mmCIF file of C-alpha atoms in Angstrom:
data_model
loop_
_atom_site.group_PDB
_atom_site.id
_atom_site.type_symbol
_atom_site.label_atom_id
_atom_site.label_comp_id
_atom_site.label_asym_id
_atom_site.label_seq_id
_atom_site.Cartn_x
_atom_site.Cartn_y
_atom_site.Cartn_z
ATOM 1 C CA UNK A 1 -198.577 -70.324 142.360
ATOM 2 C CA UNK A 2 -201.044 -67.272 142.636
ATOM 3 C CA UNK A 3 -200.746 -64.983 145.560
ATOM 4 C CA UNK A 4 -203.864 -64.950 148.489
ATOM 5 C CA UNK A 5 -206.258 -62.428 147.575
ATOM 6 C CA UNK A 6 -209.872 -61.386 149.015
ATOM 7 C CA UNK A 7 -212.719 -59.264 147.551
ATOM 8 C CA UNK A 8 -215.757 -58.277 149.497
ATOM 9 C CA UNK A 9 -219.042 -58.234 147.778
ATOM 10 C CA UNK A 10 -222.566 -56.949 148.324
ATOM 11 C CA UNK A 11 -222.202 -55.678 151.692
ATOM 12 C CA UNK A 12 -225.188 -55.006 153.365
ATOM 13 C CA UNK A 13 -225.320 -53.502 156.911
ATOM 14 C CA UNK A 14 -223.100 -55.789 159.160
ATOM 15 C CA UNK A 15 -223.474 -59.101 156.178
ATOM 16 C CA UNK A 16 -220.527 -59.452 154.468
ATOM 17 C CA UNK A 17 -220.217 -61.738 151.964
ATOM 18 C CA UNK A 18 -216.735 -62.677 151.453
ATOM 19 C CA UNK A 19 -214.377 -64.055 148.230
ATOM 20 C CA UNK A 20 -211.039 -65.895 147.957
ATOM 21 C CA UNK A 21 -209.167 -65.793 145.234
ATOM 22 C CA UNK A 22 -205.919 -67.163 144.795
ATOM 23 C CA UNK A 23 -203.804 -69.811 146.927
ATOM 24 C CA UNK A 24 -204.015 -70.039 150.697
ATOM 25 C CA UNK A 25 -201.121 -71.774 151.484
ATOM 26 C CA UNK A 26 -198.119 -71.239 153.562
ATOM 27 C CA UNK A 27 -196.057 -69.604 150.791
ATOM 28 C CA UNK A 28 -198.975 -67.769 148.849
ATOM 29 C CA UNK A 29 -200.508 -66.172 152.006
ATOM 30 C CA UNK A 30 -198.385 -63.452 152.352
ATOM 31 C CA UNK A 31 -199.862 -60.252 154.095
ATOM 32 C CA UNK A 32 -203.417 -61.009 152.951
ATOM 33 C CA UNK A 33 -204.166 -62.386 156.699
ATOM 34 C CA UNK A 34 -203.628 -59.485 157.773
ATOM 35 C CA UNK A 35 -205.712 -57.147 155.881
ATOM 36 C CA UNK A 36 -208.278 -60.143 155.910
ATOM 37 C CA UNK A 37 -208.336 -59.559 159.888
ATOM 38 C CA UNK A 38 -208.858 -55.459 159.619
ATOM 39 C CA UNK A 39 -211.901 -56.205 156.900
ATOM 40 C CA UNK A 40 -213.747 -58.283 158.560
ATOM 41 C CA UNK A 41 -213.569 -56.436 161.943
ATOM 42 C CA UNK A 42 -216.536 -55.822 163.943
ATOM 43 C CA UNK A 43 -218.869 -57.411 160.848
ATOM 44 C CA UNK A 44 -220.531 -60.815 160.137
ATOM 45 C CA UNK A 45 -219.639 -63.130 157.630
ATOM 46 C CA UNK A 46 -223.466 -64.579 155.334
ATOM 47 C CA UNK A 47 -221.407 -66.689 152.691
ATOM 48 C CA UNK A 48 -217.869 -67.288 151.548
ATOM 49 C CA UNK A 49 -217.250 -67.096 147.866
ATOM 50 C CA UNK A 50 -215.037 -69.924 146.929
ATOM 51 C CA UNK A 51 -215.274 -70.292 142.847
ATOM 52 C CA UNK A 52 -211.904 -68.937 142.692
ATOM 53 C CA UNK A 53 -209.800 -70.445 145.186
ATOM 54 C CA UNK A 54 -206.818 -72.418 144.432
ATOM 55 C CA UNK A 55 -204.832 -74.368 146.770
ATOM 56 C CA UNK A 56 -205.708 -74.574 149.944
ATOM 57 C CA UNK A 57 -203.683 -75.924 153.116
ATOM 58 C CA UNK A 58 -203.590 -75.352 157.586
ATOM 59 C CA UNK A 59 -201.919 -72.116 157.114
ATOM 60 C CA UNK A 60 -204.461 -70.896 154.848
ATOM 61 C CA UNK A 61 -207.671 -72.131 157.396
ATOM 62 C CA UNK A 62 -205.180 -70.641 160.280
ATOM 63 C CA UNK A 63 -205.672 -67.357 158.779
ATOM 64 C CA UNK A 64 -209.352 -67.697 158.084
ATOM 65 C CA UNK A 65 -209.989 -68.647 161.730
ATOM 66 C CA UNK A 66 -208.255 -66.197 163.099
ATOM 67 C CA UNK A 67 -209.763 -62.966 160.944
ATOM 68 C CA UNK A 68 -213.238 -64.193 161.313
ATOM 69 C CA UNK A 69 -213.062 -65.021 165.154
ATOM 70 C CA UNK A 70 -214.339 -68.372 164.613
ATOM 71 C CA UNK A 71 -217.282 -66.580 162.440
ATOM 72 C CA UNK A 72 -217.422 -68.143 159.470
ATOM 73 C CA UNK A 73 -220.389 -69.717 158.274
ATOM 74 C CA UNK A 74 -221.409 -73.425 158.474
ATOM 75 C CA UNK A 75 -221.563 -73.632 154.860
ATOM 76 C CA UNK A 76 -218.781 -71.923 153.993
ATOM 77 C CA UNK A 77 -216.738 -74.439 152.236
ATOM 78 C CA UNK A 78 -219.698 -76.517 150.865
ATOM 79 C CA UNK A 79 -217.718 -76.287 146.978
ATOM 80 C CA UNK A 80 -214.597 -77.334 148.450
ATOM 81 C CA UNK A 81 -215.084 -80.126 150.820
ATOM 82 C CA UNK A 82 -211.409 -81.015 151.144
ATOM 83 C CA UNK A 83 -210.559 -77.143 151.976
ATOM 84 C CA UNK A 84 -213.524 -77.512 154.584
ATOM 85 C CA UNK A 85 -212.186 -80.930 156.687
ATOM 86 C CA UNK A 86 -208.938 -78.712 156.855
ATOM 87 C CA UNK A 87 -210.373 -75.661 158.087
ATOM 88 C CA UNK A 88 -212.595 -77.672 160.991
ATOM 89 C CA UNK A 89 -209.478 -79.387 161.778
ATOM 90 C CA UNK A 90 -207.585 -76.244 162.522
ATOM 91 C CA UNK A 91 -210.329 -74.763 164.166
ATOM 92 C CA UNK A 92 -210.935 -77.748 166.182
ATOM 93 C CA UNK A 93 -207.170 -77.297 167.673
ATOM 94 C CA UNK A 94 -207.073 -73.571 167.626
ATOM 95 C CA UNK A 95 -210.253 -73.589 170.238
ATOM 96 C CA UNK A 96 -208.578 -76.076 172.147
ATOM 97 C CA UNK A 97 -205.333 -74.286 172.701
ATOM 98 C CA UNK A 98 -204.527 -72.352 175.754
ATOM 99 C CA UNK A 99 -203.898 -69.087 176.121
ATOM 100 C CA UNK A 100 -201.008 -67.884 177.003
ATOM 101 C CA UNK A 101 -199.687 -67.555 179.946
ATOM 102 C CA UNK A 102 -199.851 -63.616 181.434
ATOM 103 C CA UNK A 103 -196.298 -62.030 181.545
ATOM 104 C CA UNK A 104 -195.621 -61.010 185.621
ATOM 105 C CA UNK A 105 -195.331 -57.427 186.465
ATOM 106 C CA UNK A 106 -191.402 -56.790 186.493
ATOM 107 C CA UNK A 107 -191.785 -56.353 190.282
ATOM 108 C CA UNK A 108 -192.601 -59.897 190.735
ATOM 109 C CA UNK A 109 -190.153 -61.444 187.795
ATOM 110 C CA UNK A 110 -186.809 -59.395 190.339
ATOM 111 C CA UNK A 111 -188.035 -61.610 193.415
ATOM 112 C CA UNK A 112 -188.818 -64.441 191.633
ATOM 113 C CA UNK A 113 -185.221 -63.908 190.106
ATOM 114 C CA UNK A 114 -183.371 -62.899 193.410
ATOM 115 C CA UNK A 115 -185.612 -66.449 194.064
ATOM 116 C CA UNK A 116 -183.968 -68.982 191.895
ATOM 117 C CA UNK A 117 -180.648 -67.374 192.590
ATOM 118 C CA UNK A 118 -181.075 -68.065 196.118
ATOM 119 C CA UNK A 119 -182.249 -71.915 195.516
ATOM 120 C CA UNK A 120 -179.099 -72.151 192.781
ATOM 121 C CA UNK A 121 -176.850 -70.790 195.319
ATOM 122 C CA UNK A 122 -178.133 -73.267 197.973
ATOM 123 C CA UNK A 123 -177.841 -76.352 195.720
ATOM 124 C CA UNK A 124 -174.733 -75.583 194.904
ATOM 125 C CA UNK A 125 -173.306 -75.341 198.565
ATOM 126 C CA UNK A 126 -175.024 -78.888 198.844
ATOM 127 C CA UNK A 127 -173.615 -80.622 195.956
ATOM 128 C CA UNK A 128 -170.325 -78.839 196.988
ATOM 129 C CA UNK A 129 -170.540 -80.298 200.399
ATOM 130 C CA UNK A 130 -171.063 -83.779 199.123
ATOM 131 C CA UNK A 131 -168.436 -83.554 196.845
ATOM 132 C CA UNK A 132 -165.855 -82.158 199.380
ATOM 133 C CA UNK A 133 -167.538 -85.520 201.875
ATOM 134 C CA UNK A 134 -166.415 -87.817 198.568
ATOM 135 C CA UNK A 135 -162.766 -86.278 198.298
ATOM 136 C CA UNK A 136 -162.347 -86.123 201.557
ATOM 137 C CA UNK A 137 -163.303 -90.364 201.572
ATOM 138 C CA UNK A 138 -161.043 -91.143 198.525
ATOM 139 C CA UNK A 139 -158.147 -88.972 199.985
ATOM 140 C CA UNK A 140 -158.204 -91.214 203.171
ATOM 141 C CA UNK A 141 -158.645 -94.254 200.903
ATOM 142 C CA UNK A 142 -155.822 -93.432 198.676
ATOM 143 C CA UNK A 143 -153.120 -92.904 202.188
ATOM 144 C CA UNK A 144 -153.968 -95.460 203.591
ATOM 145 C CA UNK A 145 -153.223 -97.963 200.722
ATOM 146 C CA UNK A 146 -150.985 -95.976 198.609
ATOM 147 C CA UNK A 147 -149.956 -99.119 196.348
ATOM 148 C CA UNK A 148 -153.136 -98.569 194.273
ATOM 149 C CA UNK A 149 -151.872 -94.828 193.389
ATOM 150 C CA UNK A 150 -151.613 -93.994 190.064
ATOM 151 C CA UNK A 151 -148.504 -92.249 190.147
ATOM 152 C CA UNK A 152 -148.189 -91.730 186.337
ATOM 153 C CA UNK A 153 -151.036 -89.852 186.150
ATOM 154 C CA UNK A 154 -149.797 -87.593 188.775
ATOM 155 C CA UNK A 155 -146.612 -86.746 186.837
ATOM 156 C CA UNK A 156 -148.410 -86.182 184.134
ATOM 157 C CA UNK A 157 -150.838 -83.640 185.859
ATOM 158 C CA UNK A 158 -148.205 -82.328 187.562
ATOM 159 C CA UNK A 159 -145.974 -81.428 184.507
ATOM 160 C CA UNK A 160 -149.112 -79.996 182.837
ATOM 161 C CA UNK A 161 -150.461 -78.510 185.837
ATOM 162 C CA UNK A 162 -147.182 -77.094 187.270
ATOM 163 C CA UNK A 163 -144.006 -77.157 184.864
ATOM 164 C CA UNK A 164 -146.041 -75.833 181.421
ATOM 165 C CA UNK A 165 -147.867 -72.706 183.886
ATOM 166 C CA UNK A 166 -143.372 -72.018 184.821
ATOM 167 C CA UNK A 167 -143.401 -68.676 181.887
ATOM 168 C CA UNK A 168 -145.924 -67.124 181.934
ATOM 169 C CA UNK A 169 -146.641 -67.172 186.351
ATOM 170 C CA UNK A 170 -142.826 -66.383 186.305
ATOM 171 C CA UNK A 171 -143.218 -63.280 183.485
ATOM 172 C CA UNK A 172 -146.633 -61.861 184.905
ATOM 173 C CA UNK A 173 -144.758 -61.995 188.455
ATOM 174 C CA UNK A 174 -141.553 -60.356 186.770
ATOM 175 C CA UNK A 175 -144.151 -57.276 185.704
ATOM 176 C CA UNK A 176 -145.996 -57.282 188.934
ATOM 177 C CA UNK A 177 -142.863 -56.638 190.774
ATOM 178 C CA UNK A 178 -141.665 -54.471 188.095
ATOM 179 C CA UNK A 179 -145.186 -51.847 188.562
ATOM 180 C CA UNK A 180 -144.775 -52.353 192.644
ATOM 181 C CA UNK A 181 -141.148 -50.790 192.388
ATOM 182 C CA UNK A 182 -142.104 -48.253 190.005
ATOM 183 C CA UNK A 183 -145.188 -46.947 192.208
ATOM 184 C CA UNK A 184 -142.687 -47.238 195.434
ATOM 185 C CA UNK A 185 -139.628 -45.240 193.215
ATOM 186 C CA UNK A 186 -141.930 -42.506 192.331
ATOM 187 C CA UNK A 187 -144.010 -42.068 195.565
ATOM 188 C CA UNK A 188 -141.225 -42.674 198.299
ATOM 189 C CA UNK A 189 -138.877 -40.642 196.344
ATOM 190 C CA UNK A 190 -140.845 -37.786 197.357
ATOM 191 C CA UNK A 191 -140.707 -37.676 200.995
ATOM 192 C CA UNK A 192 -136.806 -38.769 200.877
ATOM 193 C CA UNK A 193 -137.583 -42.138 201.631
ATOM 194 C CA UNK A 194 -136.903 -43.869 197.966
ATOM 195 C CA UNK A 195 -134.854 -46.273 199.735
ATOM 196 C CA UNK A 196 -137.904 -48.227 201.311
ATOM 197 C CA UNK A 197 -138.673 -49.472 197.494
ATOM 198 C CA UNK A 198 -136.802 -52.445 198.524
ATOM 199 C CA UNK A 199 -138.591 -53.391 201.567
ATOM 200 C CA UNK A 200 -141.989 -52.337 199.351
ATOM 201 C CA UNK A 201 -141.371 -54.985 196.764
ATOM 202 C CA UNK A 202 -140.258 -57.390 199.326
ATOM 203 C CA UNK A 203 -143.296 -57.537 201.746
ATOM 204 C CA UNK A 204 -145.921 -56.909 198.656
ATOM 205 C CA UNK A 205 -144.855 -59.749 196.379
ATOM 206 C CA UNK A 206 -143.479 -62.332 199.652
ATOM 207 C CA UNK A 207 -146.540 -61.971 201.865
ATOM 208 C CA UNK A 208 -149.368 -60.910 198.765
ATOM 209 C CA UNK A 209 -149.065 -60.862 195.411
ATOM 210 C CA UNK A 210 -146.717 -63.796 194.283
ATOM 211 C CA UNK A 211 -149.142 -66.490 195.997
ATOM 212 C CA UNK A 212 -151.930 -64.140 194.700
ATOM 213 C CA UNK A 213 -151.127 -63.701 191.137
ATOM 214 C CA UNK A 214 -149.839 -67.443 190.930
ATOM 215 C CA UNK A 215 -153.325 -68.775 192.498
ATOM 216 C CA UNK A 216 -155.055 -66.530 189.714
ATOM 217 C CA UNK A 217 -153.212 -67.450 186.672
ATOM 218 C CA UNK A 218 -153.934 -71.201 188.100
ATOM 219 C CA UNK A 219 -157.034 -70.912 188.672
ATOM 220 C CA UNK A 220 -157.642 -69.711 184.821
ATOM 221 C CA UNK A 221 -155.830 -72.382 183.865
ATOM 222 C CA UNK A 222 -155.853 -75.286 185.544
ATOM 223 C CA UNK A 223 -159.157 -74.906 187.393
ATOM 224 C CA UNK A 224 -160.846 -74.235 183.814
ATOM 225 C CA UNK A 225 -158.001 -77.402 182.162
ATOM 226 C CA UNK A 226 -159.846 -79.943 184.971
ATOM 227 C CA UNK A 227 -163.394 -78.827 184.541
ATOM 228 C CA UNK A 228 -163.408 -79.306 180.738
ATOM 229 C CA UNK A 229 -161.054 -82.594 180.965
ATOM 230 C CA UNK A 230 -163.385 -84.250 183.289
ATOM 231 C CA UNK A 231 -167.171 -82.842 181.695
ATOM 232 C CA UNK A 232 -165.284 -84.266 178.296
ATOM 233 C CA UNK A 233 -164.753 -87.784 180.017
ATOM 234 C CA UNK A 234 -169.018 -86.596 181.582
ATOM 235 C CA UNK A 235 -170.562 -86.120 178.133
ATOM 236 C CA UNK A 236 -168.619 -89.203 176.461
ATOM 237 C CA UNK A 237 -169.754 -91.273 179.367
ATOM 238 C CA UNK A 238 -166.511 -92.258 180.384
ATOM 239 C CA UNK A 239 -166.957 -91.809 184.112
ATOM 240 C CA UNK A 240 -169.649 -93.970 184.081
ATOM 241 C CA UNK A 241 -167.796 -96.687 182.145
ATOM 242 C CA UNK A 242 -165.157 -96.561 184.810
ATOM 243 C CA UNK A 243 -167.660 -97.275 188.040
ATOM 244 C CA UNK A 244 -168.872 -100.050 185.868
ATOM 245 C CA UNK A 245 -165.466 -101.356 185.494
ATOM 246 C CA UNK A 246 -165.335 -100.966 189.379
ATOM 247 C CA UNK A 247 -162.574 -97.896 189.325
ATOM 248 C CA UNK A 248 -163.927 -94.761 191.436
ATOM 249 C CA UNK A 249 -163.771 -91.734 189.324
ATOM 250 C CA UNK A 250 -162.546 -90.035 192.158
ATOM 251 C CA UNK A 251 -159.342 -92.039 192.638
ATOM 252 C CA UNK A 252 -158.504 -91.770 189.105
ATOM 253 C CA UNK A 253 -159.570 -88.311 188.120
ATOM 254 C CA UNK A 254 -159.745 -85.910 191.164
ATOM 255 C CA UNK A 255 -156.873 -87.234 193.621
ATOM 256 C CA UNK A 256 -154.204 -87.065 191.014
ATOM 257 C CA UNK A 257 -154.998 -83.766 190.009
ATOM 258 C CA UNK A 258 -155.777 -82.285 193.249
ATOM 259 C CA UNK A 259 -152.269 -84.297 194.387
ATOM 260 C CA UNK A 260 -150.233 -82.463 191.347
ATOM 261 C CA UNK A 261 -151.662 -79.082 192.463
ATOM 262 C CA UNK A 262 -150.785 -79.219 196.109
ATOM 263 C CA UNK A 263 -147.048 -80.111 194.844
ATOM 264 C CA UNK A 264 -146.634 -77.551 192.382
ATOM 265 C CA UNK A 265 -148.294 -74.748 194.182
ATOM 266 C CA UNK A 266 -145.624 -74.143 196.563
ATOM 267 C CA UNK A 267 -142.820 -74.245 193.877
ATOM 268 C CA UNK A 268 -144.927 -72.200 191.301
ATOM 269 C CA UNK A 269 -145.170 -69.221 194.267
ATOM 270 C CA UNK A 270 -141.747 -69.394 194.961
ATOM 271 C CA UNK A 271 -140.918 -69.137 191.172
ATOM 272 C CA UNK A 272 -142.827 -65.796 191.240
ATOM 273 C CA UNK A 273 -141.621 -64.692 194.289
ATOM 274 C CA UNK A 274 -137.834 -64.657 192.834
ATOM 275 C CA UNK A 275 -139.541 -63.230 189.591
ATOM 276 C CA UNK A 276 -141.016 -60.413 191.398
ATOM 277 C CA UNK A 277 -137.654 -59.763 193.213
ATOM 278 C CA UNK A 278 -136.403 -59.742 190.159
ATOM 279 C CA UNK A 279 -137.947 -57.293 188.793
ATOM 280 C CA UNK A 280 -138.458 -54.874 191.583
ATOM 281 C CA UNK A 281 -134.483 -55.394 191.684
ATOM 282 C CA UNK A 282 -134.213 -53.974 187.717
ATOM 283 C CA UNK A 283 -136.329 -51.110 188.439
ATOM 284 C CA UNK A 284 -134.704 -50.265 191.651
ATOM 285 C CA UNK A 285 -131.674 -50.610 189.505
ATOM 286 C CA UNK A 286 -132.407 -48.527 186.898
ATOM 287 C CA UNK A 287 -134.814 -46.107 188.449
ATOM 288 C CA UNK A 288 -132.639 -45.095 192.103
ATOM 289 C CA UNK A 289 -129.473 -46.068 190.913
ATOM 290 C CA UNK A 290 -129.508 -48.775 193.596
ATOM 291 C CA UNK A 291 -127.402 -52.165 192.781
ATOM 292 C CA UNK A 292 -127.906 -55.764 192.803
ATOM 293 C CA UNK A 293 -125.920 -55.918 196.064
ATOM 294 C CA UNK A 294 -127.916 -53.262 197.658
ATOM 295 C CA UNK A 295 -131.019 -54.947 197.182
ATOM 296 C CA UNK A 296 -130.158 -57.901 199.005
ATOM 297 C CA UNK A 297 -128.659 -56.907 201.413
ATOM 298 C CA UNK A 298 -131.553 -54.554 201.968
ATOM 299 C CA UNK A 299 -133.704 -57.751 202.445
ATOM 300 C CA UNK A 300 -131.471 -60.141 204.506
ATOM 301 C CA UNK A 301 -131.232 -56.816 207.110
ATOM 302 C CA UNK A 302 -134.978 -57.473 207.510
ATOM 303 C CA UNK A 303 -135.724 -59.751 210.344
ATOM 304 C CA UNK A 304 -139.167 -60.223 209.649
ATOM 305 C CA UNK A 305 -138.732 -61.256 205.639
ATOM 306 C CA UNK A 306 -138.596 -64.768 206.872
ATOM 307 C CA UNK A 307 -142.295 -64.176 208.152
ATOM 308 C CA UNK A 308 -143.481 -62.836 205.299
ATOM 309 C CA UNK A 309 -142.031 -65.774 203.397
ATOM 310 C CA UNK A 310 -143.807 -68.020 205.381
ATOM 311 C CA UNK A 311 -147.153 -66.248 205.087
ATOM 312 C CA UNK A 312 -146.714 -66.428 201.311
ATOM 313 C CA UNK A 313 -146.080 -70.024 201.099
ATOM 314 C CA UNK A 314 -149.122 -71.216 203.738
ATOM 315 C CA UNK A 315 -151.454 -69.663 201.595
ATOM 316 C CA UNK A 316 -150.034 -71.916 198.690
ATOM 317 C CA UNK A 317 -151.518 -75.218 199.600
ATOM 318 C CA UNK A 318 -154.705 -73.327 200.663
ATOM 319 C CA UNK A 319 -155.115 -72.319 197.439
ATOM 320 C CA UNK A 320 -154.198 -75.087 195.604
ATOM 321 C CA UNK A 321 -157.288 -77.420 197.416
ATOM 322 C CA UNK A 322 -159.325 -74.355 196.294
ATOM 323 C CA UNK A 323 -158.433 -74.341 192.828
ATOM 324 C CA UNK A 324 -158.250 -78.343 192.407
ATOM 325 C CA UNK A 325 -161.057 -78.957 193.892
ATOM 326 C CA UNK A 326 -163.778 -76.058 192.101
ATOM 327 C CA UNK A 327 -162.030 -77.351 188.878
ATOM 328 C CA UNK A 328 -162.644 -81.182 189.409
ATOM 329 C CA UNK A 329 -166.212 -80.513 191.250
ATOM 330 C CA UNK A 330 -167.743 -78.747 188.426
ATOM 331 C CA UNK A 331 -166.374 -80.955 185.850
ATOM 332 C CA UNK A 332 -168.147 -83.995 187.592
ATOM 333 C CA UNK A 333 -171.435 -81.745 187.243
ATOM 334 C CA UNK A 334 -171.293 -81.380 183.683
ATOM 335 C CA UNK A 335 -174.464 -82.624 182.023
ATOM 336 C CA UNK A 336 -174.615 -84.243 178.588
ATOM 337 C CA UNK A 337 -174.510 -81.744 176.482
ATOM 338 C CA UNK A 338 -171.918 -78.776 175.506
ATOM 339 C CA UNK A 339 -174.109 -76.296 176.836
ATOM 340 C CA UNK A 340 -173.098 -77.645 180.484
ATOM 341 C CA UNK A 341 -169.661 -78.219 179.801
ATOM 342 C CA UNK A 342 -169.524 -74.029 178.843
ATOM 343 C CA UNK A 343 -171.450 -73.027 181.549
ATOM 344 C CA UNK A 344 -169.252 -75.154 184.027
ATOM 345 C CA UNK A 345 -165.905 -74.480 183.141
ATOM 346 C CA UNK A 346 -166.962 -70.792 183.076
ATOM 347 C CA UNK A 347 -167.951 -71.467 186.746
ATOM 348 C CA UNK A 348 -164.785 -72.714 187.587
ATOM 349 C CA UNK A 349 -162.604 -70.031 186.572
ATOM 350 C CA UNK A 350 -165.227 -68.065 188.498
ATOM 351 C CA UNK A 351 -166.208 -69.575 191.365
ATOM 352 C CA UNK A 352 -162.044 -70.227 191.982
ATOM 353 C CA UNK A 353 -161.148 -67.057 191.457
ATOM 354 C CA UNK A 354 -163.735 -65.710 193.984
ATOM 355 C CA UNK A 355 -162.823 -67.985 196.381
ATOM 356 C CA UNK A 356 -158.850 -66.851 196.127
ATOM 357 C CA UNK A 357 -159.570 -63.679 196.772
ATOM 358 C CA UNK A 358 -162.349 -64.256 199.422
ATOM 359 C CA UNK A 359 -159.203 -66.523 201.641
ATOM 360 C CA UNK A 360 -156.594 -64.108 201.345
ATOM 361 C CA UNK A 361 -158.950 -61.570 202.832
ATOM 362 C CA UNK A 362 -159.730 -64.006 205.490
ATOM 363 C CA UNK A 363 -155.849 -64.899 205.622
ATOM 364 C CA UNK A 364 -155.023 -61.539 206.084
ATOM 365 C CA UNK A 365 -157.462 -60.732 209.112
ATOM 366 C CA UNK A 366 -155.723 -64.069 210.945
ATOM 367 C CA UNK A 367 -152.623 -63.033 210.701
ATOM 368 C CA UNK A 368 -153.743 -59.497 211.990
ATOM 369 C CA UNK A 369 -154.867 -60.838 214.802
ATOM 370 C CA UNK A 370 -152.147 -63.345 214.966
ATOM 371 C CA UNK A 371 -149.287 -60.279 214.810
ATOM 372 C CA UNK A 372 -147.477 -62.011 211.582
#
């Protein structure tokens, strides 16, 4: 294979009279386009000198069309006939192509932008609302004939759901408490008041951060465990196997999951809250000098610990809907390919997580107003 050449001979005024030499082909081109295209700027082609071309294929006559502006002469390829059907070919398609579209100004592309994320946004409340419609139909479906409840499947979500998140909600809990009663230690201790760690820790990890934390870790589990379980069962065509087979998805999928999470919820808080007491009690312990004994007995003087334990755990279920039901709805909208099942599961940790914090803000201005 010889490399594309040109040579331009006997040129007279704006006549140019031009010779290829070597193969025009995809792989013997190279950069000779190119300075083909800066030649034979602003001049006119009279004859093309073909006596030493070799081969000759579409990338070649792309070339040619292109540096001569559609200026080549009509018989231009009249020693190589075969060289000449491809070049009108290409140039027959090259004249019909369109241009390309015009890039918008980058004024218009940010509203066009803020655009489509306003029409996303409001497709997704839809499709959320007609999946909550759907749960909210199979949840009265599956009380009100609870024989045709899968109850293994609820163990098993349960126990994978619930009992394997126990370690690591109960150690990030432990630390939680652990930082609260170091901040309280070395702040209070200041003003004389070093004994009001206790109550610190208590309110903070009862009333906020237990249900918080445990919500959080959940929803980067769990929420993230259902929305790839269930786009899986999406992509392999599973769920639509099963409404063939006359079993709704929703009864088998979503209700035992979203049943498991309501049930371990509760229990999973209360894990961390004794976690956090835990270790607000070491530090305490280690930190003031202030004992086991001490600790408690700091807490059962409070009347209103029983309120804040009750705030805690009716933010549990809350939360558990929340995380369930992100998790299950955006593994049902998982498209056939992996693509979707990425960009869905990163939703749901997402979209769950938002909406956590987003309800204990709105859980926190009730029970202002509600003086608990």
């Amino acid at each position: 294979m010889s490399t594309a050449d040109f040579h331009i001979e006997d040129a007279q005024g704006d006549s140019t009279v031009l010779k290829l030499t070597g193969d025009w082909t995809t792989m013997g081109i190279g950069k000779a386009a190119v300075r083909l295209g800066d030649h034979l700027e602003g001049v006119s082609i009279e004859h093309v000198d073909l006596s030493d071309l070799g081969k000759f294929d579409t990338a070649g006559a792309l070339a040619l069309v292109q540096a001569s502006n559609f200026a080549m002469p009509d018989d231009a390829f009249t020693e190589r006939p075969e060289a000449g059907r491809i070049y009108a070919m290409v140039e027959t398609l090259e004249r019909q192509s369109a241009e390309p579209p015009k890039r918008s100004g980058s004024f218009v592309r940010i509203f066009a932008k803020i655009g489509h994320g306003v029409h996303d946004a409001g497709a997704e409340f839809l499709l959320s609302m007609a999946f909550l419609g759907r749960l909210m139909g199979a949840t009265s479906t599956a009380v009100r004939h609870p024989g045709d409840i899968r109850w293994p499947a609820w163990v098993s979500q349960a126990e994978r759901s619930g009992l394997d998140a126990l370690p690591i909600i109960a150690v990030t809990n432990f630390f939680i408490g652990a930082v609260i009663a170091f901040l309280g230690a070395n702040l209070l201790t200041q003003f004389g008041a070093g004994v009001f760690t206790v109550q610190l820790v208590a309110v903070a990890v009862l009333r906020e951060l237990a249900v918080l934390i445990t919500a959080i870790l959940l929803a980067g589990r769990s929420a993230s465990s259902f929305a790839a379980e269930i786009g899986s069962m999406r992509m392999n065509q599973e769920v639509d196997a099963m409404q063939v087979m006359g079993v709704n998805p929703f009864q088998a999928l979503v209700i035992p999951r979203l049943a498991a999470m309501l049930v371990m919820m509760p229990l999973l808080t209360f894990v961390g809250m004794v976690s956090g007491f835990l270790g607000g009690l070491l530090v305490t312990w280690s930190q003031l000098d202030y004992g086991p004994a001490f600790f408690i007995q700091r807490i059962n003087e409070d009347p209103l610990m029983g309120t804040h334990l009750m705030v805690g755990m009716l933010k549990a279920p809350v939360f558990a809907v929340v995380i369930a039901s992100i998790g299950c709805r955006q593994g049902m909208a998982v498209a056939g390919d992996v693509e979707s099942l990425g960009r869905r599961v990163t939703a749901a940790v997402v979209q769950a997580i938002f909406a956590i914090i987003a309800l204990d803000a709105v859980f926190a201005l009730v029970f202002l107003e509600l003086n608990l």
